[in-house]
Coordinates of C-alpha atoms and ligand atoms in Angstrom, one line a residue:
M1 CA 13.0 16.7 -27.1
I2 CA 9.3 16.5 -27.9
I3 CA 7.3 19.3 -26.4
S4 CA 3.5 19.2 -26.3
E5 CA 1.5 22.4 -25.7
N6 CA -1.7 22.7 -23.7
Y7 CA -1.4 19.0 -22.7
S8 CA -4.2 17.3 -20.8
L9 CA -2.9 15.8 -17.6
K10 CA -6.0 13.7 -16.9
Q11 CA -4.3 10.4 -17.8
V12 CA -1.1 11.2 -15.9
N13 CA -2.5 11.9 -12.4
T14 CA -4.3 9.1 -10.5
F15 CA -7.0 11.5 -9.3
H16 CA -7.8 11.9 -13.0
I17 CA -8.2 15.6 -12.7
D18 CA -8.7 17.3 -16.0
A19 CA -6.1 20.0 -15.7
S20 CA -3.7 20.9 -18.5
A21 CA -0.1 21.9 -18.7
R22 CA 1.1 24.8 -20.8
Y23 CA 4.0 22.5 -21.9
F24 CA 4.6 18.8 -21.4
T25 CA 7.6 16.6 -22.1
E26 CA 8.9 13.1 -21.3
V27 CA 12.6 12.7 -20.5
N28 CA 14.4 9.4 -21.0
S29 CA 17.9 10.3 -19.9
V30 CA 19.8 12.8 -17.8
D31 CA 21.0 14.5 -21.0
E32 CA 17.4 15.0 -22.0
I33 CA 16.6 16.5 -18.7
I34 CA 19.6 18.9 -19.0
E35 CA 18.5 19.8 -22.6
T36 CA 15.0 20.5 -21.4
V37 CA 15.8 22.7 -18.4
S38 CA 18.5 24.5 -20.3
A39 CA 16.3 25.4 -23.3
K40 CA 15.9 29.1 -23.6
L41 CA 12.1 28.9 -23.6
F42 CA 12.1 27.0 -20.3
V43 CA 14.9 28.6 -18.2
N44 CA 12.6 30.9 -16.4
T45 CA 9.4 28.8 -16.8
P46 CA 7.9 27.1 -13.7
K47 CA 8.8 23.4 -13.7
L48 CA 6.9 20.4 -12.3
I49 CA 8.5 17.0 -12.1
L50 CA 6.0 14.2 -12.6
G51 CA 6.4 10.6 -11.7
G52 CA 3.3 8.5 -11.7
G53 CA 1.1 11.4 -10.6
S54 CA -0.2 9.4 -7.6
N55 CA 0.4 11.9 -4.9
M56 CA -0.8 15.2 -6.5
L57 CA -4.0 17.1 -6.7
F58 CA -4.2 19.6 -9.6
T59 CA -6.4 22.5 -8.5
K60 CA -5.7 24.6 -11.6
D61 CA -3.9 24.3 -15.0
F62 CA -0.1 24.3 -14.7
D63 CA 1.3 27.4 -16.4
G64 CA 4.8 26.0 -17.0
I65 CA 6.5 22.8 -18.1
V66 CA 5.6 19.4 -16.7
I67 CA 8.6 17.1 -17.1
K68 CA 7.6 13.4 -16.9
N69 CA 10.6 11.4 -15.6
N70 CA 10.9 8.2 -17.7
L71 CA 14.4 7.2 -16.8
K72 CA 14.7 3.4 -16.8
G73 CA 17.0 0.7 -15.5
I74 CA 17.6 -1.5 -12.4
E75 CA 21.0 -2.9 -11.6
L76 CA 22.8 -4.6 -8.8
I77 CA 25.8 -2.3 -8.3
R78 CA 27.6 -4.1 -5.5
E79 CA 27.2 -6.5 -2.6
D80 CA 29.0 -7.2 0.6
N81 CA 28.6 -10.0 3.2
D82 CA 25.2 -8.8 4.4
Y83 CA 23.7 -6.6 1.7
Y84 CA 22.9 -6.1 -2.0
Y85 CA 23.0 -2.5 -3.3
V86 CA 20.4 -2.0 -6.0
K87 CA 20.3 1.1 -8.1
A88 CA 17.0 2.0 -9.8
A89 CA 16.3 4.8 -12.2
A90 CA 13.7 7.4 -11.2
G91 CA 11.2 6.5 -13.9
E92 CA 10.9 2.8 -12.9
V93 CA 7.5 1.9 -11.6
W94 CA 7.9 1.4 -7.8
H95 CA 6.0 -1.9 -7.7
H96 CA 8.1 -3.3 -10.6
L97 CA 11.2 -2.6 -8.5
V98 CA 9.6 -4.4 -5.5
I99 CA 8.8 -7.4 -7.7
Y100 CA 12.3 -7.4 -9.2
C101 CA 13.9 -7.5 -5.8
I102 CA 11.6 -10.2 -4.5
N103 CA 12.4 -12.3 -7.5
H104 CA 16.1 -11.9 -6.9
N105 CA 15.7 -12.5 -3.1
Y106 CA 16.9 -9.0 -2.2
A107 CA 15.0 -8.4 1.0
G108 CA 13.5 -5.2 2.4
L109 CA 11.0 -3.8 0.0
E110 CA 8.3 -6.5 0.4
N111 CA 6.2 -4.5 2.9
L112 CA 6.1 -1.6 0.5
S113 CA 4.4 -3.7 -2.2
L114 CA 1.8 -2.2 -4.5
I115 CA 2.4 1.5 -3.5
P116 CA 1.6 3.4 -6.7
G117 CA 4.1 5.8 -8.4
N118 CA 7.7 5.7 -9.5
V119 CA 11.1 5.2 -7.8
G120 CA 12.1 8.9 -8.2
A121 CA 9.2 10.1 -5.9
S122 CA 9.8 7.5 -3.2
P123 CA 12.2 9.6 -1.2
M124 CA 10.1 12.7 -1.6
Q125 CA 7.8 11.7 1.2
N126 CA 9.8 8.7 2.5
I127 CA 7.0 6.4 1.4
G128 CA 5.9 4.0 4.0
A129 CA 3.5 1.1 4.7
Y130 CA 3.0 -1.9 6.9
G131 CA 5.8 -1.1 9.3
V132 CA 8.5 -0.1 6.8
E133 CA 9.6 3.3 5.4
I134 CA 12.1 3.7 2.6
K135 CA 14.5 5.3 5.0
D136 CA 15.0 1.8 6.4
V137 CA 16.4 0.5 3.1
F138 CA 17.6 3.7 1.4
Y139 CA 21.3 4.0 0.7
E140 CA 21.7 7.1 -1.5
L141 CA 20.2 9.0 -4.4
E142 CA 21.4 11.0 -7.3
A143 CA 19.7 14.2 -8.2
L144 CA 20.3 17.0 -10.7
H145 CA 20.3 20.5 -9.5
I146 CA 17.8 22.2 -11.9
K147 CA 19.5 25.6 -12.0
E148 CA 23.2 24.6 -11.8
K149 CA 22.8 21.4 -13.8
T150 CA 25.1 19.6 -11.5
T151 CA 24.7 16.1 -10.1
H152 CA 24.5 15.7 -6.3
I153 CA 24.6 12.6 -4.2
F154 CA 22.3 12.5 -1.1
S155 CA 23.0 10.0 1.7
N156 CA 20.3 8.8 4.0
A157 CA 21.2 11.4 6.6
D158 CA 21.2 14.2 3.9
C159 CA 17.6 13.4 3.0
K160 CA 16.4 14.2 6.5
F161 CA 13.7 11.6 6.3
G162 CA 10.7 11.8 8.7
Y163 CA 7.2 10.5 8.6
R164 CA 6.0 11.4 5.0
E165 CA 8.8 14.0 5.0
S166 CA 12.2 14.7 3.4
V167 CA 14.5 17.6 2.6
F168 CA 13.0 17.7 -0.9
K169 CA 9.6 18.9 0.5
H170 CA 11.3 21.7 2.4
E171 CA 14.6 23.5 2.0
F172 CA 15.3 21.8 -1.4
K173 CA 11.7 22.0 -2.7
N174 CA 11.6 22.3 -6.5
Q175 CA 15.4 22.5 -6.7
F176 CA 16.3 19.0 -7.7
I177 CA 15.3 16.3 -10.1
I178 CA 15.9 12.9 -8.6
T179 CA 17.4 10.7 -11.3
S180 CA 18.1 7.4 -9.4
V181 CA 17.8 5.8 -6.0
T182 CA 20.1 3.1 -4.5
F183 CA 18.6 0.7 -1.9
R184 CA 20.6 -1.4 0.6
L185 CA 18.8 -4.7 0.7
R186 CA 19.3 -7.7 3.0
K187 CA 20.8 -11.0 2.0
K188 CA 19.2 -12.5 5.2
P189 CA 15.6 -11.2 5.4
D190 CA 14.3 -9.5 8.5
F191 CA 10.7 -10.4 8.3
K192 CA 8.3 -7.6 9.5
T193 CA 4.9 -9.2 10.1
T194 CA 3.6 -7.6 13.2
Y195 CA 2.0 -4.5 11.6
G196 CA -1.7 -4.3 11.1
A197 CA -3.4 -7.4 9.6
I198 CA -0.2 -9.0 8.0
E199 CA -0.1 -11.9 10.4
K200 CA -3.8 -12.6 10.1
E201 CA -3.6 -12.5 6.3
L202 CA -0.6 -14.8 6.3
E203 CA -2.6 -17.3 8.4
I204 CA -5.6 -17.0 6.0
M205 CA -3.2 -17.7 3.1
G206 CA -2.0 -20.8 4.9
I207 CA 1.6 -19.8 4.9
K208 CA 3.8 -22.3 6.8
K209 CA 7.3 -21.0 5.9
M210 CA 7.9 -17.3 6.0
T211 CA 9.3 -15.7 2.8
I212 CA 9.5 -12.2 1.4
Q213 CA 7.2 -13.4 -1.4
A214 CA 4.5 -14.4 1.1
I215 CA 4.8 -11.0 2.9
S216 CA 4.5 -9.2 -0.4
M217 CA 1.4 -11.2 -1.3
A218 CA -0.2 -10.6 2.1
V219 CA 0.4 -6.8 1.8
C220 CA -1.0 -6.8 -1.7
N221 CA -4.2 -8.7 -0.5
I222 CA -4.7 -6.3 2.4
R223 CA -4.2 -3.2 0.2
R224 CA -6.5 -4.4 -2.5
S225 CA -9.2 -5.1 0.1
K226 CA -9.3 -1.5 1.4
L227 CA -7.7 1.0 -1.0
P228 CA -9.5 2.0 -4.1
N229 CA -7.7 1.1 -7.4
P230 CA -6.9 4.5 -9.1
D231 CA -7.7 2.8 -12.5
E232 CA -11.3 2.4 -11.3
I233 CA -11.8 5.4 -9.0
G234 CA -9.5 8.5 -9.0
N235 CA -7.6 9.0 -5.8
A236 CA -4.1 9.7 -4.4
G237 CA -4.1 7.4 -1.4
S238 CA -4.2 9.0 2.0
F239 CA -5.2 12.7 1.6
F240 CA -4.0 13.6 5.1
K241 CA -1.2 12.5 7.3
N242 CA -1.9 10.7 10.6
P243 CA -1.5 13.4 13.2
E244 CA 0.8 13.3 16.2
V245 CA -0.3 14.4 19.6
T246 CA 1.4 14.4 23.0
A247 CA 0.7 11.5 25.4
K248 CA -1.2 13.9 27.7
N249 CA -3.4 15.1 24.9
Y250 CA -4.0 11.5 23.9
Q251 CA -5.1 10.5 27.5
E252 CA -7.5 13.5 27.5
L253 CA -8.9 12.4 24.2
K254 CA -9.2 8.8 25.3
I255 CA -11.3 9.8 28.3
K256 CA -13.8 11.5 25.9
F257 CA -13.5 9.0 23.1
P258 CA -12.5 5.6 24.6
E259 CA -12.4 4.0 21.1
I260 CA -9.9 6.4 19.7
V261 CA -7.1 4.7 17.7
G262 CA -3.5 5.7 18.5
Y263 CA -0.1 4.2 18.3
N264 CA 2.8 5.0 20.7
L265 CA 5.8 6.6 19.1
E266 CA 9.4 6.3 20.2
N267 CA 9.5 10.0 21.1
G268 CA 6.7 9.5 23.7
N269 CA 4.0 11.1 21.5
V270 CA 1.0 9.2 20.0
K271 CA 0.1 9.0 16.3
L272 CA -3.7 9.1 15.8
A273 CA -5.4 7.2 13.0
A274 CA -6.8 10.1 10.9
G275 CA -9.1 7.7 9.1
W276 CA -10.8 6.9 12.5
L277 CA -11.2 10.6 13.3
I278 CA -12.7 11.4 9.9
E279 CA -15.1 8.4 10.1
Q280 CA -16.3 9.5 13.6
C281 CA -17.2 12.9 12.0
G282 CA -19.5 11.1 9.7
W283 CA -17.6 11.6 6.4
K284 CA -16.9 8.0 5.5
G285 CA -18.6 7.1 2.2
K286 CA -20.1 10.6 1.7
R287 CA -20.3 11.8 -1.9
F288 CA -20.9 15.3 -3.2
D289 CA -21.4 15.2 -6.9
D290 CA -18.2 13.4 -8.1
A291 CA -16.1 14.2 -5.1
G292 CA -16.2 11.9 -2.1
V293 CA -14.7 10.1 0.8
H294 CA -14.0 6.4 0.2
Q295 CA -16.4 4.0 1.6
F296 CA -13.8 1.6 3.2
Q297 CA -11.0 4.1 4.0
A298 CA -12.1 7.6 5.2
L299 CA -8.5 8.9 4.8
V300 CA -8.8 8.6 1.0
L301 CA -10.7 11.2 -1.0
V302 CA -12.0 10.0 -4.3
N303 CA -13.0 11.4 -7.7
Y304 CA -15.8 9.3 -9.1
A305 CA -15.6 10.9 -12.5
N306 CA -15.4 14.6 -13.2
A307 CA -14.7 16.2 -9.8
T308 CA -12.4 19.2 -10.0
G309 CA -9.3 19.7 -7.8
I310 CA -11.0 22.6 -6.2
E311 CA -14.0 20.5 -5.2
L312 CA -11.8 17.9 -3.6
L313 CA -9.7 20.6 -1.9
N314 CA -12.9 22.3 -0.5
L315 CA -14.1 18.9 0.7
S316 CA -10.8 18.3 2.5
E317 CA -11.0 21.7 4.2
K318 CA -14.5 20.9 5.5
I319 CA -13.2 17.6 6.8
M320 CA -10.3 19.4 8.6
L321 CA -12.7 21.8 10.2
T322 CA -15.0 19.1 11.6
V323 CA -12.1 17.1 12.9
K324 CA -10.7 20.2 14.6
S325 CA -14.0 21.1 16.1
K326 CA -14.8 17.5 17.4
F327 CA -11.3 16.4 18.6
G328 CA -9.3 19.6 18.7
V329 CA -6.8 18.0 16.3
N330 CA -5.3 19.6 13.2
L331 CA -5.0 17.4 10.1
E332 CA -2.2 18.1 7.7
L333 CA -2.4 17.4 4.0
E334 CA -0.3 14.5 2.7
V335 CA -1.1 15.1 -1.0
N336 CA 0.9 17.7 -3.0
I337 CA -1.5 20.5 -4.0
I338 CA -0.6 22.0 -7.4
Ligands
FAD1 P1 4.1 12.1 -8.2 O1 2.7 12.1 -7.7 O2 4.3 12.1 -9.6 O3 4.9 13.2 -7.5 C1 4.9 13.4 -6.1 C2 5.8 14.6 -5.7 O4 7.2 14.2 -6.0 C3 5.6 15.8 -6.5 O5 5.9 16.9 -5.7 C4 6.6 15.7 -7.7 O6 7.0 17.0 -8.2 C5 7.8 15.1 -6.9 N1 8.6 14.2 -7.8 C6 8.2 13.1 -8.5 N2 9.2 12.6 -9.1 C7 10.3 13.3 -8.8 C8 11.7 13.3 -9.2 N3 12.2 12.3 -10.0 N4 12.5 14.2 -8.7 C9 12.0 15.2 -8.0 N5 10.8 15.4 -7.6 C10 9.9 14.4 -8.0 N6 2.2 6.6 -0.2 C11 2.9 6.0 0.8 O7 3.9 6.5 1.4 N7 2.4 4.8 1.4 C12 1.3 4.2 0.9 O8 0.9 3.2 1.4 C13 0.6 4.8 -0.2 N8 -0.5 4.2 -0.7 C14 -1.1 4.8 -1.8 C15 -2.2 4.1 -2.4 C16 -2.9 4.7 -3.4 C17 -4.1 3.9 -4.0 C18 -2.4 5.9 -4.1 C19 -3.0 6.4 -5.3 C20 -1.3 6.5 -3.5 C21 -0.6 6.0 -2.4 N9 0.5 6.6 -1.8 C22 1.2 6.0 -0.8 C23 1.0 7.9 -2.4 C24 2.0 7.7 -3.6 O9 1.9 6.4 -4.1 C25 3.4 8.0 -3.2 O10 3.5 9.3 -2.6 C26 4.3 7.8 -4.4 O11 5.7 7.9 -4.0 C27 4.1 9.0 -5.4 O12 4.9 8.6 -6.6 P2 4.6 9.3 -8.0 O13 5.7 8.8 -8.9 O14 3.3 9.0 -8.4 O15 4.8 10.8 -7.6
EPU2 N1 -9.6 3.5 10.4 C1 -10.9 3.8 10.7 N2 -11.7 4.2 9.7 C2 -11.3 4.4 8.4 C3 -9.9 4.2 8.1 C4 -9.1 3.7 9.1 O1 -11.4 3.6 11.8 O2 -12.1 4.8 7.6 C5 -8.7 2.9 11.4 C6 -8.5 1.4 11.2 O3 -9.5 0.6 11.7 C7 -7.2 1.2 11.8 C8 -6.5 2.5 11.7 O4 -7.5 3.5 11.4 O5 -7.4 0.9 13.2 C9 -5.4 2.5 10.6 O6 -5.9 2.3 9.4 P1 -5.0 1.6 8.2 O7 -4.3 0.4 8.7 O8 -5.9 1.5 7.0 O9 -3.9 2.7 7.9 P2 -3.9 4.3 7.9 O10 -3.2 4.8 9.1 O11 -5.2 4.8 7.5 C10 -1.5 4.4 6.9 C11 -0.8 5.2 5.7 C12 -1.1 4.4 4.4 C13 -0.5 3.0 4.5 C14 -1.2 2.3 5.7 C15 -0.5 1.0 6.0 C16 -0.7 7.5 6.3 C17 -1.2 8.9 6.1 N3 -1.3 6.5 5.6 O12 -2.9 4.5 6.6 O13 -0.4 5.1 3.4 O14 -0.7 2.3 3.4 O15 -1.0 3.1 6.9 O16 0.7 1.1 6.5 O17 0.2 7.3 7.1 C18 -0.7 6.8 1.7 O18 0.3 7.4 2.3 O19 -1.2 7.3 0.7 C19 -1.2 5.6 2.3 C20 -2.2 4.9 1.8

């Protein structure tokens, strides 16, 4: 167990916020996790589990131990007539898993290509993009209870997945370290191409025969065209969730704002495009010192160089106020504030 003290987190969060951790360690096995959380020094110390740091905003130094999950390994654990069951360790880079599955013709993750971060965080907010969420392909996960040091298996139902939600953000918050996730992937692909610009992109690419490789490539092209690369500009993807309103509320908004962008949900409500609401309030491309709103995607806040977490949080609060005042809609944060 190697413990660093007063460790700069700038390189391990994609916002590149220059916060520090009182203690920092990387764990490569479940035994190392147990050793770390059982150490006398750390038993009562606050703990933060870190994956790729792509969904966090540090607004202050972390006065505890940051445990970076580095567990590696991807394996096919079984198959039946219709599915492959693929188990990936929590520290695997998400997109590496996607590529691995595509190369083996395990279908289901292709629409989730190029989402930053690690496998272990994917169930936290039920990551989703281009018409798929991991709940659609999730089989089960293993997690270590931090206090009891016991291993627990969570089924799909146990995780209580919702839009950018799971049980790990609520009743089990900060209680478990996810160590592996098993996905149930199709032998016969079920191509999902109707969402957003996928079909248009496939056409531009000149695709004649549909494959999971082609869908993955189309999704990567679209994402690269509108989302900032965190290696170039600090960000954590969408800062807010897309808000849900009732059909009645949507109709009222549509009368006042005929261009408003909304998608019908199965429960009868409508999900509004928060990026559109924010853009209409004039925020798109705005910059205040090093904190700003991305020029192509108003839902993404960016750190041009040396913004602090507080500056970005303050900016987000101003955005929320103007959206509330213009549309009467409450935005909720998607990013985890530390
Ligand atoms: P981190 O940021 O390290 O952690 C996120 C949360 O999970 C924290 O609360 C952390 O404590 C907890 N956590 C991490 N690992 C574990 C573990 N092993 N056990 C227990 N808790 C853990 N998200 C989407 O859903 N869809 C998108 O399309 C999308 N696009 C993005 C685009 C960009 C450019 C960026 C920067 C981000 C995007 N995101 C998207 C958000 C982000 O990629 C996901 O939320 C991702 O799953 C975060 O993974 P991570 O490993 O970086 O998690
Ligand atoms: N829009 C605007 N202005 C903007 C941004 C978007 O008008 O500045 C409009 C677009 O024109 C489009 C609609 O909003 O009509 C939706 O935009 P987009 O397709 O870019 O998707 P999004 O709703 O902004 C969501 C997810 C993304 C995910 C994409 C693709 C949330 C909070 N965000 O974004 O996830 O990649 O759909 O599925 O649900 C993330 O979670 O970090 C993330 C990037």
